Amino acid sequence: MEKKGFIKKFFEEFKAFALKGNVMELAIGVIIGAAFSDIVTAFTEDFINPLIACIGGAEVAGRIKLGDTGQALNWGHFLTAVINFIIMAFCIFLLMKGVNALMSIGKKKEEEKPAEPTKEEKLLTEIRDLLKESNKK
């Protein structure tokens, strides 16, 4: 009987966790990130690598064979992965910079507008001023 209760409670907790907004947003972010990764990879392989090959005369998909064993170092594949990472990091940086700018727009308007003092604040200000005057005498 205890096992059934434990399993039921476990699945209820999992359901509550999986259906939280932040988990769903994270899942959507991962899916969009994977699709964006494919775009960046295609951009790197189809545009950036040929430009590097034209400018430097080097083959980006290069290999270095290691002796007669048939093993090779795929430095071109590594270079492509590094370029992909730099492009992705730069795009995420720009995206976050834009999001932060949008978030600060609303905050600046709120900060610029001074709050109207309440009755209590006005009364306390008057009391403070009266106390200052009485201390000067």
PDB file of C-alpha atoms in Angstrom:
ATOM      1  CA  MET A   1       0.000   0.000   0.000  1.00  0.00           C
ATOM      2  CA  GLU A   2       2.836   2.361   0.813  1.00  0.00           C
ATOM      3  CA  LYS A   3       4.451   1.746  -2.587  1.00  0.00           C
ATOM      4  CA  LYS A   4       1.274   2.770  -4.426  1.00  0.00           C
ATOM      5  CA  GLY A   5       1.024   5.974  -2.407  1.00  0.00           C
ATOM      6  CA  PHE A   6       4.691   6.726  -2.990  1.00  0.00           C
ATOM      7  CA  ILE A   7       4.445   6.137  -6.741  1.00  0.00           C
ATOM      8  CA  LYS A   8       1.268   8.181  -7.032  1.00  0.00           C
ATOM      9  CA  LYS A   9       2.811  11.052  -5.067  1.00  0.00           C
ATOM     10  CA  PHE A  10       5.995  10.813  -7.151  1.00  0.00           C
ATOM     11  CA  PHE A  11       4.058  11.119 -10.428  1.00  0.00           C
ATOM     12  CA  GLU A  12       1.957  13.990  -9.059  1.00  0.00           C
ATOM     13  CA  GLU A  13       5.148  15.865  -8.139  1.00  0.00           C
ATOM     14  CA  PHE A  14       6.625  15.104 -11.559  1.00  0.00           C
ATOM     15  CA  LYS A  15       3.456  16.340 -13.296  1.00  0.00           C
ATOM     16  CA  ALA A  16       3.510  19.572 -11.263  1.00  0.00           C
ATOM     17  CA  PHE A  17       7.188  20.041 -12.109  1.00  0.00           C
ATOM     18  CA  ALA A  18       6.826  19.285 -15.823  1.00  0.00           C
ATOM     19  CA  LEU A  19       3.857  21.589 -16.281  1.00  0.00           C
ATOM     20  CA  LYS A  20       5.423  24.600 -14.577  1.00  0.00           C
ATOM     21  CA  GLY A  21       5.850  27.571 -16.860  1.00  0.00           C
ATOM     22  CA  ASN A  22       9.613  27.800 -16.557  1.00  0.00           C
ATOM     23  CA  VAL A  23      10.108  24.130 -17.517  1.00  0.00           C
ATOM     24  CA  MET A  24       7.938  24.553 -20.606  1.00  0.00           C
ATOM     25  CA  GLU A  25       9.810  27.750 -21.538  1.00  0.00           C
ATOM     26  CA  LEU A  26      13.108  25.919 -21.129  1.00  0.00           C
ATOM     27  CA  ALA A  27      11.907  23.113 -23.419  1.00  0.00           C
ATOM     28  CA  ILE A  28      10.857  25.645 -26.056  1.00  0.00           C
ATOM     29  CA  GLY A  29      14.233  27.365 -25.708  1.00  0.00           C
ATOM     30  CA  VAL A  30      16.086  24.091 -26.240  1.00  0.00           C
ATOM     31  CA  ILE A  31      14.065  23.303 -29.375  1.00  0.00           C
ATOM     32  CA  ILE A  32      14.599  26.779 -30.831  1.00  0.00           C
ATOM     33  CA  GLY A  33      18.280  26.602 -29.866  1.00  0.00           C
ATOM     34  CA  ALA A  34      18.693  23.306 -31.723  1.00  0.00           C
ATOM     35  CA  ALA A  35      17.074  24.756 -34.826  1.00  0.00           C
ATOM     36  CA  PHE A  36      19.227  27.886 -34.547  1.00  0.00           C
ATOM     37  CA  SER A  37      22.303  25.691 -34.161  1.00  0.00           C
ATOM     38  CA  ASP A  38      21.523  24.034 -37.497  1.00  0.00           C
ATOM     39  CA  ILE A  39      21.244  27.454 -39.141  1.00  0.00           C
ATOM     40  CA  VAL A  40      24.578  28.575 -37.708  1.00  0.00           C
ATOM     41  CA  THR A  41      26.248  25.313 -38.739  1.00  0.00           C
ATOM     42  CA  ALA A  42      24.976  25.684 -42.311  1.00  0.00           C
ATOM     43  CA  PHE A  43      26.113  29.321 -42.365  1.00  0.00           C
ATOM     44  CA  THR A  44      29.563  28.375 -41.124  1.00  0.00           C
ATOM     45  CA  GLU A  45      30.031  25.425 -43.482  1.00  0.00           C
ATOM     46  CA  ASP A  46      28.515  27.078 -46.566  1.00  0.00           C
ATOM     47  CA  PHE A  47      29.743  30.663 -46.205  1.00  0.00           C
ATOM     48  CA  ILE A  48      32.453  31.143 -43.583  1.00  0.00           C
ATOM     49  CA  ASN A  49      34.595  28.087 -44.364  1.00  0.00           C
ATOM     50  CA  PRO A  50      34.763  28.820 -48.118  1.00  0.00           C
ATOM     51  CA  LEU A  51      35.720  32.438 -47.327  1.00  0.00           C
ATOM     52  CA  ILE A  52      38.502  31.251 -45.034  1.00  0.00           C
ATOM     53  CA  ALA A  53      39.678  28.827 -47.719  1.00  0.00           C
ATOM     54  CA  CYS A  54      39.709  31.621 -50.345  1.00  0.00           C
ATOM     55  CA  ILE A  55      41.526  34.137 -48.164  1.00  0.00           C
ATOM     56  CA  GLY A  56      44.066  31.872 -46.524  1.00  0.00           C
ATOM     57  CA  GLY A  57      44.282  29.221 -49.202  1.00  0.00           C
ATOM     58  CA  ALA A  58      43.811  26.558 -46.543  1.00  0.00           C
ATOM     59  CA  GLU A  59      41.332  23.744 -46.681  1.00  0.00           C
ATOM     60  CA  VAL A  60      39.059  24.162 -43.658  1.00  0.00           C
ATOM     61  CA  ALA A  61      38.029  20.511 -43.722  1.00  0.00           C
ATOM     62  CA  GLY A  62      41.668  19.582 -43.191  1.00  0.00           C
ATOM     63  CA  ARG A  63      43.101  16.423 -41.690  1.00  0.00           C
ATOM     64  CA  ILE A  64      46.462  15.480 -40.373  1.00  0.00           C
ATOM     65  CA  LYS A  65      47.218  11.777 -40.767  1.00  0.00           C
ATOM     66  CA  LEU A  66      48.977  10.128 -37.865  1.00  0.00           C
ATOM     67  CA  GLY A  67      51.409   7.628 -39.270  1.00  0.00           C
ATOM     68  CA  ASP A  68      50.282   4.431 -40.983  1.00  0.00           C
ATOM     69  CA  THR A  69      47.542   3.666 -38.443  1.00  0.00           C
ATOM     70  CA  GLY A  70      44.781   5.354 -40.441  1.00  0.00           C
ATOM     71  CA  GLN A  71      44.054   7.716 -37.560  1.00  0.00           C
ATOM     72  CA  ALA A  72      43.778  11.420 -38.272  1.00  0.00           C
ATOM     73  CA  LEU A  73      43.323  14.700 -36.473  1.00  0.00           C
ATOM     74  CA  ASN A  74      40.309  16.494 -37.962  1.00  0.00           C
ATOM     75  CA  TRP A  75      41.441  20.024 -37.250  1.00  0.00           C
ATOM     76  CA  GLY A  76      39.051  21.431 -39.845  1.00  0.00           C
ATOM     77  CA  HIS A  77      36.050  19.969 -38.045  1.00  0.00           C
ATOM     78  CA  PHE A  78      37.310  21.412 -34.759  1.00  0.00           C
ATOM     79  CA  LEU A  79      37.854  24.834 -36.349  1.00  0.00           C
ATOM     80  CA  THR A  80      34.295  24.739 -37.717  1.00  0.00           C
ATOM     81  CA  ALA A  81      32.941  23.908 -34.257  1.00  0.00           C
ATOM     82  CA  VAL A  82      34.885  26.818 -32.730  1.00  0.00           C
ATOM     83  CA  ILE A  83      33.551  29.210 -35.369  1.00  0.00           C
ATOM     84  CA  ASN A  84      30.014  27.908 -34.765  1.00  0.00           C
ATOM     85  CA  PHE A  85      30.436  28.517 -31.038  1.00  0.00           C
ATOM     86  CA  ILE A  86      31.682  32.071 -31.545  1.00  0.00           C
ATOM     87  CA  ILE A  87      28.787  32.897 -33.873  1.00  0.00           C
ATOM     88  CA  MET A  88      26.236  31.364 -31.481  1.00  0.00           C
ATOM     89  CA  ALA A  89      27.739  33.184 -28.479  1.00  0.00           C
ATOM     90  CA  PHE A  90      27.703  36.493 -30.378  1.00  0.00           C
ATOM     91  CA  CYS A  91      24.073  36.011 -31.445  1.00  0.00           C
ATOM     92  CA  ILE A  92      23.034  35.149 -27.874  1.00  0.00           C
ATOM     93  CA  PHE A  93      24.927  38.209 -26.629  1.00  0.00           C
ATOM     94  CA  LEU A  94      23.059  40.440 -29.094  1.00  0.00           C
ATOM     95  CA  LEU A  95      19.742  38.826 -28.193  1.00  0.00           C
ATOM     96  CA  MET A  96      20.291  39.336 -24.457  1.00  0.00           C
ATOM     97  CA  LYS A  97      21.476  42.899 -25.038  1.00  0.00           C
ATOM     98  CA  GLY A  98      18.238  43.604 -26.923  1.00  0.00           C
ATOM     99  CA  VAL A  99      16.083  41.947 -24.256  1.00  0.00           C
ATOM    100  CA  ASN A 100      17.824  43.937 -21.503  1.00  0.00           C
ATOM    101  CA  ALA A 101      17.303  47.155 -23.471  1.00  0.00           C
ATOM    102  CA  LEU A 102      13.601  46.382 -23.848  1.00  0.00           C
ATOM    103  CA  MET A 103      13.314  45.560 -20.154  1.00  0.00           C
ATOM    104  CA  SER A 104      14.999  48.821 -19.147  1.00  0.00           C
ATOM    105  CA  ILE A 105      12.679  50.974 -21.299  1.00  0.00           C
ATOM    106  CA  GLY A 106       9.736  50.431 -18.986  1.00  0.00           C
ATOM    107  CA  LYS A 107      11.862  50.857 -15.870  1.00  0.00           C
ATOM    108  CA  LYS A 108      13.287  54.209 -17.009  1.00  0.00           C
ATOM    109  CA  LYS A 109       9.811  55.647 -17.482  1.00  0.00           C
ATOM    110  CA  GLU A 110       8.842  54.528 -13.990  1.00  0.00           C
ATOM    111  CA  GLU A 111      12.013  55.978 -12.460  1.00  0.00           C
ATOM    112  CA  GLU A 112      11.675  59.337 -14.239  1.00  0.00           C
ATOM    113  CA  LYS A 113       8.202  59.931 -12.861  1.00  0.00           C
ATOM    114  CA  PRO A 114       8.563  61.169  -9.268  1.00  0.00           C
ATOM    115  CA  ALA A 115       6.051  59.756  -6.858  1.00  0.00           C
ATOM    116  CA  GLU A 116       3.516  62.141  -5.336  1.00  0.00           C
ATOM    117  CA  PRO A 117       4.160  62.407  -1.582  1.00  0.00           C
ATOM    118  CA  THR A 118       1.455  60.955   0.613  1.00  0.00           C
ATOM    119  CA  LYS A 119      -0.297  62.906   3.366  1.00  0.00           C
ATOM    120  CA  GLU A 120       1.880  61.215   5.972  1.00  0.00           C
ATOM    121  CA  GLU A 121       5.054  62.177   4.117  1.00  0.00           C
ATOM    122  CA  LYS A 122       3.902  65.790   3.836  1.00  0.00           C
ATOM    123  CA  LEU A 123       3.065  65.874   7.533  1.00  0.00           C
ATOM    124  CA  LEU A 124       6.430  64.336   8.468  1.00  0.00           C
ATOM    125  CA  THR A 125       8.206  66.869   6.262  1.00  0.00           C
ATOM    126  CA  GLU A 126       6.411  69.720   8.017  1.00  0.00           C
ATOM    127  CA  ILE A 127       7.297  68.278  11.434  1.00  0.00           C
ATOM    128  CA  ARG A 128      10.947  67.940  10.386  1.00  0.00           C
ATOM    129  CA  ASP A 129      11.042  71.532   9.181  1.00  0.00           C
ATOM    130  CA  LEU A 130       9.454  72.789  12.408  1.00  0.00           C
ATOM    131  CA  LEU A 131      11.982  70.849  14.477  1.00  0.00           C
ATOM    132  CA  LYS A 132      14.861  72.319  12.475  1.00  0.00           C
ATOM    133  CA  GLU A 133      13.531  75.835  13.047  1.00  0.00           C
ATOM    134  CA  SER A 134      13.078  75.287  16.785  1.00  0.00           C
ATOM    135  CA  ASN A 135      16.619  73.917  17.122  1.00  0.00           C
ATOM    136  CA  LYS A 136      18.061  77.017  15.408  1.00  0.00           C
ATOM    137  CA  LYS A 137      16.494  79.353  17.998  1.00  0.00           C
TER     138      LYS A 137
END
